[in-house]
PDB file of C-alpha atoms in Angstrom:
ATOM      1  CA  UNK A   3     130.184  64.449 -79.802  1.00  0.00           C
ATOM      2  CA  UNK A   4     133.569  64.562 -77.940  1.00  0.00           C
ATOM      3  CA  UNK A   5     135.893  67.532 -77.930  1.00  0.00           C
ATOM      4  CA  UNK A   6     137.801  67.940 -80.750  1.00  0.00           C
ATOM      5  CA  UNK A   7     141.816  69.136 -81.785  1.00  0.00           C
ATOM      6  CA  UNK A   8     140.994  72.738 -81.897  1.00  0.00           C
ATOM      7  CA  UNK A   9     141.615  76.555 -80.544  1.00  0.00           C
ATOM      8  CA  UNK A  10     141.647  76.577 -76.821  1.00  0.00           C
ATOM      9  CA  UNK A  11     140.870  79.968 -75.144  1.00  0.00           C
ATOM     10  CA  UNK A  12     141.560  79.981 -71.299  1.00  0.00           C
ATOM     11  CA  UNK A  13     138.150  82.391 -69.902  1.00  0.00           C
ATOM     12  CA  UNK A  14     139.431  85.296 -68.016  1.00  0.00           C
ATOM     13  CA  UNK A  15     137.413  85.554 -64.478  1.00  0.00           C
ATOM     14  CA  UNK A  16     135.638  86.446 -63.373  1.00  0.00           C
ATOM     15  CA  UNK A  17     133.742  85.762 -67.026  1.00  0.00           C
ATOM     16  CA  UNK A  18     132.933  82.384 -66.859  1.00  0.00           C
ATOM     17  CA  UNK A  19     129.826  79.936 -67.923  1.00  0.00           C
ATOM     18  CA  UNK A  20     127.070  82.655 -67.612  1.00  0.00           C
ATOM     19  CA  UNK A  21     129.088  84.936 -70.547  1.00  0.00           C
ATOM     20  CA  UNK A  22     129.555  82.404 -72.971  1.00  0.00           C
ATOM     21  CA  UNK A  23     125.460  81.111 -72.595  1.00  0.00           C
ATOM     22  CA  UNK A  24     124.839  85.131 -73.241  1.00  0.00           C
ATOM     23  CA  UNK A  25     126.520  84.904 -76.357  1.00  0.00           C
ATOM     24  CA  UNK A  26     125.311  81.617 -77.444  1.00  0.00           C
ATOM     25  CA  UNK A  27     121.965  82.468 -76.730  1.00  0.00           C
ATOM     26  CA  UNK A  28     122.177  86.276 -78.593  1.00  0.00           C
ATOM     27  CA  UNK A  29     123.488  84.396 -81.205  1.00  0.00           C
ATOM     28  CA  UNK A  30     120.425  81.585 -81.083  1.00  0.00           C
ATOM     29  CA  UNK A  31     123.005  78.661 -81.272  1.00  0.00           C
ATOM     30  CA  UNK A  32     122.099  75.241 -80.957  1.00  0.00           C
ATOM     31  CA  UNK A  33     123.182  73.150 -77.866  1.00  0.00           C
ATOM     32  CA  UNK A  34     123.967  70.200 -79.235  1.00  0.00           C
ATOM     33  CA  UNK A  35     126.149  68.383 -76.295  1.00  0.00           C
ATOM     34  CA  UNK A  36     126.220  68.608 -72.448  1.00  0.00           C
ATOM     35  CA  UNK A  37     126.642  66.699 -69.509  1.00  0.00           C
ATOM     36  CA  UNK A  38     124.831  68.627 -66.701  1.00  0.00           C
ATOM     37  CA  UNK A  39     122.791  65.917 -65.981  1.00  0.00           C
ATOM     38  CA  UNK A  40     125.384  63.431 -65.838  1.00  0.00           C
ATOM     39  CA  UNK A  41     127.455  61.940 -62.704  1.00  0.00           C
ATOM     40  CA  UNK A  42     130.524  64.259 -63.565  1.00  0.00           C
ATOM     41  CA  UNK A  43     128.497  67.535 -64.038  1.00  0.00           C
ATOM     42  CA  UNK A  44     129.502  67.659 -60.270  1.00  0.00           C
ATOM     43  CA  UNK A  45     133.064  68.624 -60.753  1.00  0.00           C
ATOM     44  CA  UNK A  46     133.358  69.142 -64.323  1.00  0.00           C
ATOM     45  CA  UNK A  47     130.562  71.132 -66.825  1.00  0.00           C
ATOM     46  CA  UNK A  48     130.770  71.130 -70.414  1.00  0.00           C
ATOM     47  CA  UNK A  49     128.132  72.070 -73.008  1.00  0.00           C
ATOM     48  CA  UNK A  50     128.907  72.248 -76.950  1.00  0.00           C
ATOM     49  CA  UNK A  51     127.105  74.923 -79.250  1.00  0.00           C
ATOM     50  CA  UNK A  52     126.489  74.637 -83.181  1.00  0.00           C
ATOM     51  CA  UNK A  53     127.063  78.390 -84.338  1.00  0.00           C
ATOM     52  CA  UNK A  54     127.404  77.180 -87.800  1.00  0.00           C
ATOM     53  CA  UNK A  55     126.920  73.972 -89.943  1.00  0.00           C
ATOM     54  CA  UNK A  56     130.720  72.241 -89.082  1.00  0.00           C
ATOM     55  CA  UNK A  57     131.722  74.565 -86.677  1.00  0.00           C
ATOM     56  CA  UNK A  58     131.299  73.744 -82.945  1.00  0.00           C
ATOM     57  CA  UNK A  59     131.959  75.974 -79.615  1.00  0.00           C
ATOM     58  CA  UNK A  60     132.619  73.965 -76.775  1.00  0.00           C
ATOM     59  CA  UNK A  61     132.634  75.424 -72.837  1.00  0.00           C
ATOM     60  CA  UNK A  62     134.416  72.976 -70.103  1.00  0.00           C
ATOM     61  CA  UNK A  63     134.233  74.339 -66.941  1.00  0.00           C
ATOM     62  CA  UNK A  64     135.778  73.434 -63.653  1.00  0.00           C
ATOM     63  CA  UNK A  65     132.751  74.111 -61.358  1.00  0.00           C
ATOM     64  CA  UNK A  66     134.621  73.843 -58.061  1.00  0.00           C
ATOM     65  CA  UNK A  67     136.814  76.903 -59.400  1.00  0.00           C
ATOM     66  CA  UNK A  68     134.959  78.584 -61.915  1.00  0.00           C
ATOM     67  CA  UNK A  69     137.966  78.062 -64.200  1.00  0.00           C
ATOM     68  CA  UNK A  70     136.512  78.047 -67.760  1.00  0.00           C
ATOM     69  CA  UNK A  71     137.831  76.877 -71.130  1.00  0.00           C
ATOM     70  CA  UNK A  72     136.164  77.411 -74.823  1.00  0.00           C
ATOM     71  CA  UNK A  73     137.536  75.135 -78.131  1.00  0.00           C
ATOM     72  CA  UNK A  74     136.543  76.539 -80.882  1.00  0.00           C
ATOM     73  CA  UNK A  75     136.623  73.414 -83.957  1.00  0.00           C
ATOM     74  CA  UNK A  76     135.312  72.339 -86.756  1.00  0.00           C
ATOM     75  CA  UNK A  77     134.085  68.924 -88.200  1.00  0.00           C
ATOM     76  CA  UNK A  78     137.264  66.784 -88.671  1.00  0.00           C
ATOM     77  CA  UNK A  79     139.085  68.641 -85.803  1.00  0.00           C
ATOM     78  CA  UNK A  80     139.640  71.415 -88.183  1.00  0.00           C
ATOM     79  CA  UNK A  81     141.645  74.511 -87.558  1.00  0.00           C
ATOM     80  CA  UNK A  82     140.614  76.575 -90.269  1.00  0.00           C
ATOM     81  CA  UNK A  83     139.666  79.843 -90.982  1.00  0.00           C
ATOM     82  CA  UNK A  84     136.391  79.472 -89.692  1.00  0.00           C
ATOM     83  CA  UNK A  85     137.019  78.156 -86.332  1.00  0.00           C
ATOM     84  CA  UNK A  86     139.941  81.271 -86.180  1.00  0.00           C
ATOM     85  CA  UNK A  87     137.498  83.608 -87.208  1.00  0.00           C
ATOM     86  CA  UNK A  88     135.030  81.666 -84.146  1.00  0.00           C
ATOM     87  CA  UNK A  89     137.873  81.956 -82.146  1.00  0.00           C
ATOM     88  CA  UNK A  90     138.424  85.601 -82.853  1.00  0.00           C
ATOM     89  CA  UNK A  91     134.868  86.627 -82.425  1.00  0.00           C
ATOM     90  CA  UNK A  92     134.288  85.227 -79.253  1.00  0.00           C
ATOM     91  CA  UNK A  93     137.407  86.536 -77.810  1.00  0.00           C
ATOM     92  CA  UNK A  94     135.537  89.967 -78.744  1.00  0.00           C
ATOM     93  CA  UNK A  95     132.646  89.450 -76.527  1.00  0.00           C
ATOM     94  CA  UNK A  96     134.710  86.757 -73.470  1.00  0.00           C
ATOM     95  CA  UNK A  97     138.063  87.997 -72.291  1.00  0.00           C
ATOM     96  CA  UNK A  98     140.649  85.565 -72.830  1.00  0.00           C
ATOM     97  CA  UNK A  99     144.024  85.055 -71.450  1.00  0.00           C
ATOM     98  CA  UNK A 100     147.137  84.254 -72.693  1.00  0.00           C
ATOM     99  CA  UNK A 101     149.014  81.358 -73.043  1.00  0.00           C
ATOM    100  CA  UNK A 102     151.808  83.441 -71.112  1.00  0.00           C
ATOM    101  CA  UNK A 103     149.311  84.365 -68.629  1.00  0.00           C
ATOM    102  CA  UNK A 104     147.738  81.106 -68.237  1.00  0.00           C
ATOM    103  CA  UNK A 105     151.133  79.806 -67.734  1.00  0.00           C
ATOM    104  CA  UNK A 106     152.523  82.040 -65.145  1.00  0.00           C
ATOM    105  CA  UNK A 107     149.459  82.324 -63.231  1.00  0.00           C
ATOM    106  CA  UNK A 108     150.499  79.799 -60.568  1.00  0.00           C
ATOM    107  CA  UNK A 109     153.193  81.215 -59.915  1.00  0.00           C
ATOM    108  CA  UNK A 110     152.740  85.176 -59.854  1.00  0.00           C
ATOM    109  CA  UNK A 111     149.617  84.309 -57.491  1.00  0.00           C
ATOM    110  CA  UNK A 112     150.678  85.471 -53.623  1.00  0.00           C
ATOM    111  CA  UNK A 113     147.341  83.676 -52.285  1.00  0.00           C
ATOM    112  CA  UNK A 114     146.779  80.448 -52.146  1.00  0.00           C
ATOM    113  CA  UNK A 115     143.127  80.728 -52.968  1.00  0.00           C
ATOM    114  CA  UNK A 116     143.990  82.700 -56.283  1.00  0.00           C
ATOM    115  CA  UNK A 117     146.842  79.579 -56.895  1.00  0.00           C
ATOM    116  CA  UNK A 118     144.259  77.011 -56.699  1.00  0.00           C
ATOM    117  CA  UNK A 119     141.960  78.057 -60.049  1.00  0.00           C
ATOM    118  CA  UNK A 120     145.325  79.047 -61.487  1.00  0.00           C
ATOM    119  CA  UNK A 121     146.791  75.432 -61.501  1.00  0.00           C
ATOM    120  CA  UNK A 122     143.243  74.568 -62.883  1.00  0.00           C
ATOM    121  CA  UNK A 123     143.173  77.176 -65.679  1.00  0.00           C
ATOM    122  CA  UNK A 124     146.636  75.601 -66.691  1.00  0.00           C
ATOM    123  CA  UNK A 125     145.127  71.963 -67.144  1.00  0.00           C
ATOM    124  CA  UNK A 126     142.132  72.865 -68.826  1.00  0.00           C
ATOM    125  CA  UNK A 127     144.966  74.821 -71.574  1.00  0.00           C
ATOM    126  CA  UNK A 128     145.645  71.724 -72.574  1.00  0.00           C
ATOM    127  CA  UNK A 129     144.518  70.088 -75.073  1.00  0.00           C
ATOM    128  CA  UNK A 130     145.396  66.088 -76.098  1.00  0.00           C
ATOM    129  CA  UNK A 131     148.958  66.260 -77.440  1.00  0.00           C
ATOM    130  CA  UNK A 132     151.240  66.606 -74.663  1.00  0.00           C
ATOM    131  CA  UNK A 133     152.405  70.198 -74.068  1.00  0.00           C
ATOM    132  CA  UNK A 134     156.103  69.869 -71.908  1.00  0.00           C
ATOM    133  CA  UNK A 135     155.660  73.568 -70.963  1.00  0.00           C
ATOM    134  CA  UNK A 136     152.017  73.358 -69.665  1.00  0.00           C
ATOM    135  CA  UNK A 137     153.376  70.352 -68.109  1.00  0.00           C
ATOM    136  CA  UNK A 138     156.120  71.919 -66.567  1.00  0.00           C
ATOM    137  CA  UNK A 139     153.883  74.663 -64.489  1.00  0.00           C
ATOM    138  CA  UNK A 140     151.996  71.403 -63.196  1.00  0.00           C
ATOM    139  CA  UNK A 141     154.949  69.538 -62.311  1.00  0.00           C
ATOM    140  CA  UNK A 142     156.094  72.702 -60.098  1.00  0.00           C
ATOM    141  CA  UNK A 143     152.413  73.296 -58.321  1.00  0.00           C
ATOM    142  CA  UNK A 144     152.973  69.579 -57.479  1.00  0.00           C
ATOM    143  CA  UNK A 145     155.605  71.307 -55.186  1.00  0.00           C
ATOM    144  CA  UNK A 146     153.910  74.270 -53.827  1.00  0.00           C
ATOM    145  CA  UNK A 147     154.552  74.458 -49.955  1.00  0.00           C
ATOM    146  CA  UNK A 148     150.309  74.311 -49.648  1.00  0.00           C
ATOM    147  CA  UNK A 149     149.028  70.916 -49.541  1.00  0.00           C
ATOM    148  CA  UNK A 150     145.675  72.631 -51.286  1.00  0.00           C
ATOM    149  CA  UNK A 151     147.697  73.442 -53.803  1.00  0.00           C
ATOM    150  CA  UNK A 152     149.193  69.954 -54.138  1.00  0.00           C
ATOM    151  CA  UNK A 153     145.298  68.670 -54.210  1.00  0.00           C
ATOM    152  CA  UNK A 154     144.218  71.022 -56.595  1.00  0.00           C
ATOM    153  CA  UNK A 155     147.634  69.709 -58.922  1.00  0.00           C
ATOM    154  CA  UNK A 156     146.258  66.122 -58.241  1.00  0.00           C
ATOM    155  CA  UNK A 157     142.776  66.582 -59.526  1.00  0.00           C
ATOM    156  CA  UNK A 158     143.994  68.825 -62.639  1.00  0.00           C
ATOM    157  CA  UNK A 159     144.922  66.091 -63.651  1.00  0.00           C
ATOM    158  CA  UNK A 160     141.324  64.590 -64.841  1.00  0.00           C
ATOM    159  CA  UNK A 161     141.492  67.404 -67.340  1.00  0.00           C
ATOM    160  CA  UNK A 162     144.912  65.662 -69.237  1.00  0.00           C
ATOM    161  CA  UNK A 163     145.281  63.074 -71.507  1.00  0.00           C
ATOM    162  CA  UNK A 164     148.958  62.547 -71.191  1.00  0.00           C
ATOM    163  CA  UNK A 165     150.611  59.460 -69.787  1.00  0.00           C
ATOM    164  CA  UNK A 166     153.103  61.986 -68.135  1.00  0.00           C
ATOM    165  CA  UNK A 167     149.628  63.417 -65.614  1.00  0.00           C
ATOM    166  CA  UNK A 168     150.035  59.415 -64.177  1.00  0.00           C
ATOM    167  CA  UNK A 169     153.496  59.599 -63.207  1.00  0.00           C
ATOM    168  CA  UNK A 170     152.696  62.910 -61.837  1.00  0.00           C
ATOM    169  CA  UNK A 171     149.841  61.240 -59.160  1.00  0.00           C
ATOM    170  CA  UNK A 172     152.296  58.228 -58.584  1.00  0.00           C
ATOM    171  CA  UNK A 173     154.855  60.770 -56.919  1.00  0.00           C
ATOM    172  CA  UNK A 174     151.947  62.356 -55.340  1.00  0.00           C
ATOM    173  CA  UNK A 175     150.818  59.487 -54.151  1.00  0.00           C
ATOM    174  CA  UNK A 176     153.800  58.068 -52.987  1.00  0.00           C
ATOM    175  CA  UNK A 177     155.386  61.105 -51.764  1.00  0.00           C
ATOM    176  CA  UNK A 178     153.438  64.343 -51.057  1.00  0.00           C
ATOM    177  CA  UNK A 179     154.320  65.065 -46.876  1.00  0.00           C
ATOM    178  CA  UNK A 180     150.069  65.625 -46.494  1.00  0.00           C
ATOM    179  CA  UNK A 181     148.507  62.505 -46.798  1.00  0.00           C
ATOM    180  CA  UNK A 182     144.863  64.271 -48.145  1.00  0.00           C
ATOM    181  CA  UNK A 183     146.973  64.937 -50.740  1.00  0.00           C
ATOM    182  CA  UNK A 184     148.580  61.361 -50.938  1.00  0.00           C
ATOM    183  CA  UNK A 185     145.154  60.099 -50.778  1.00  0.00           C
ATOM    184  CA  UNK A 186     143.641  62.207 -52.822  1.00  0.00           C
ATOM    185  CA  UNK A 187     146.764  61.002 -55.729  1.00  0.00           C
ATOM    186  CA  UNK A 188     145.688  57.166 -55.019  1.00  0.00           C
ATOM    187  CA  UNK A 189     141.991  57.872 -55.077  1.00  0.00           C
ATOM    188  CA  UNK A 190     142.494  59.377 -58.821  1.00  0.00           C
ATOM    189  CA  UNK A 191     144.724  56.537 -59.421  1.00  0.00           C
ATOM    190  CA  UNK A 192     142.636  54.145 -58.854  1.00  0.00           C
ATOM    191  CA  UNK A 193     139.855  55.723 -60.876  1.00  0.00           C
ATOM    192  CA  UNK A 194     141.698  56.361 -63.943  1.00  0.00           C
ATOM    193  CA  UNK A 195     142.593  52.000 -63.918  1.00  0.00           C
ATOM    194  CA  UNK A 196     139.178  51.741 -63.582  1.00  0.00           C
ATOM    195  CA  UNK A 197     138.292  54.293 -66.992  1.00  0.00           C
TER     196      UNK A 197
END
């Protein structure tokens, strides 16, 4: 089953993977999709729940950072009252952020280390159809004066589906002063021609 169009709630930390499986398992949903024993489990977890027949919970979860995302969606890629009313109830029991947050977090960060998850948190707010704000915060932690930054910019990127994340890499890889980070650009590059 792959993720569906659906309502995206950004996981406030220091909640993360262990909260949502609490709730999932109180409320004796079905796991119905993961990938933890997969190749990409290494950087990237996601597991998908059944709470209801049609209505599917889905947890992707950058495991370098801890950064955490749930879609809430039905069959179709519904977003109806029942995967608001999903969406509202788990919001109850996992803290969410903002899209205001989510989007300023990069920048309102003083620490590197808190920057990094925050660029991450911002790519996994997206969702398929390309978002020119979200897209904006990347475009500007593509600049941050730390090169770990810069990386962490570059591999946000495996979380978009927009043409626009390329173009991002390409300058990246072409023009980022560090060259782990130049590398790092061309080394994503080269997978995504290969996807």
């Amino acid at each position: 089953m792959a993720e569906q169009h659906g309502i995206r709630m950004v996981v406030r930390p220091p909640a993360g993977r262990e909260s949502v499986e609490m709730v999932a398992s109180a409320g004796g949903w079905r796991l119905v999709e993961t990938n933890e024993v997969e190749e990409s489990a290494a950087y990237m977890v996601f597991r998908t729940w059944a709470p209801a027949p049609g209505l599917w919970l889905s947890l992707v979860e950058d495991t370098t950072t801890q950064a955490c995302v749930l879609i809430a969606f039905g069959d179709n890629g519904d977003d109806g009252e029942q995967v608001a009313d999903l969406a509202h109830r788990m919001s109850v029991f996992v803290p969410v952020m903002a899209r205001e947050e989510v989007m300023a977090g990069p920048g309102v960060a003083k620490d590197p280390q808190e920057r990094i998850p925050a660029v991450l948190r911002v790519a996994l707010a997206t969702g398929p159809e390309f978002d020119p704000d979200l897209f904006q915060v990347l475009t500007e932690t593509a600049q941050d004066p730390d090169p770990f930054v810069r990386n962490a910019t570059a591999w946000s990127t495996t979380y978009l589906e927009w043409p626009q994340s390329l173009d991002l890499l390409r300058e990246l890889a072409s023009r980022d002063p560090d060259h782990r980070v130049r590398q790092s650009a061309r080394d994503l590059l080269s997978d995504f021609g290969r996807t």
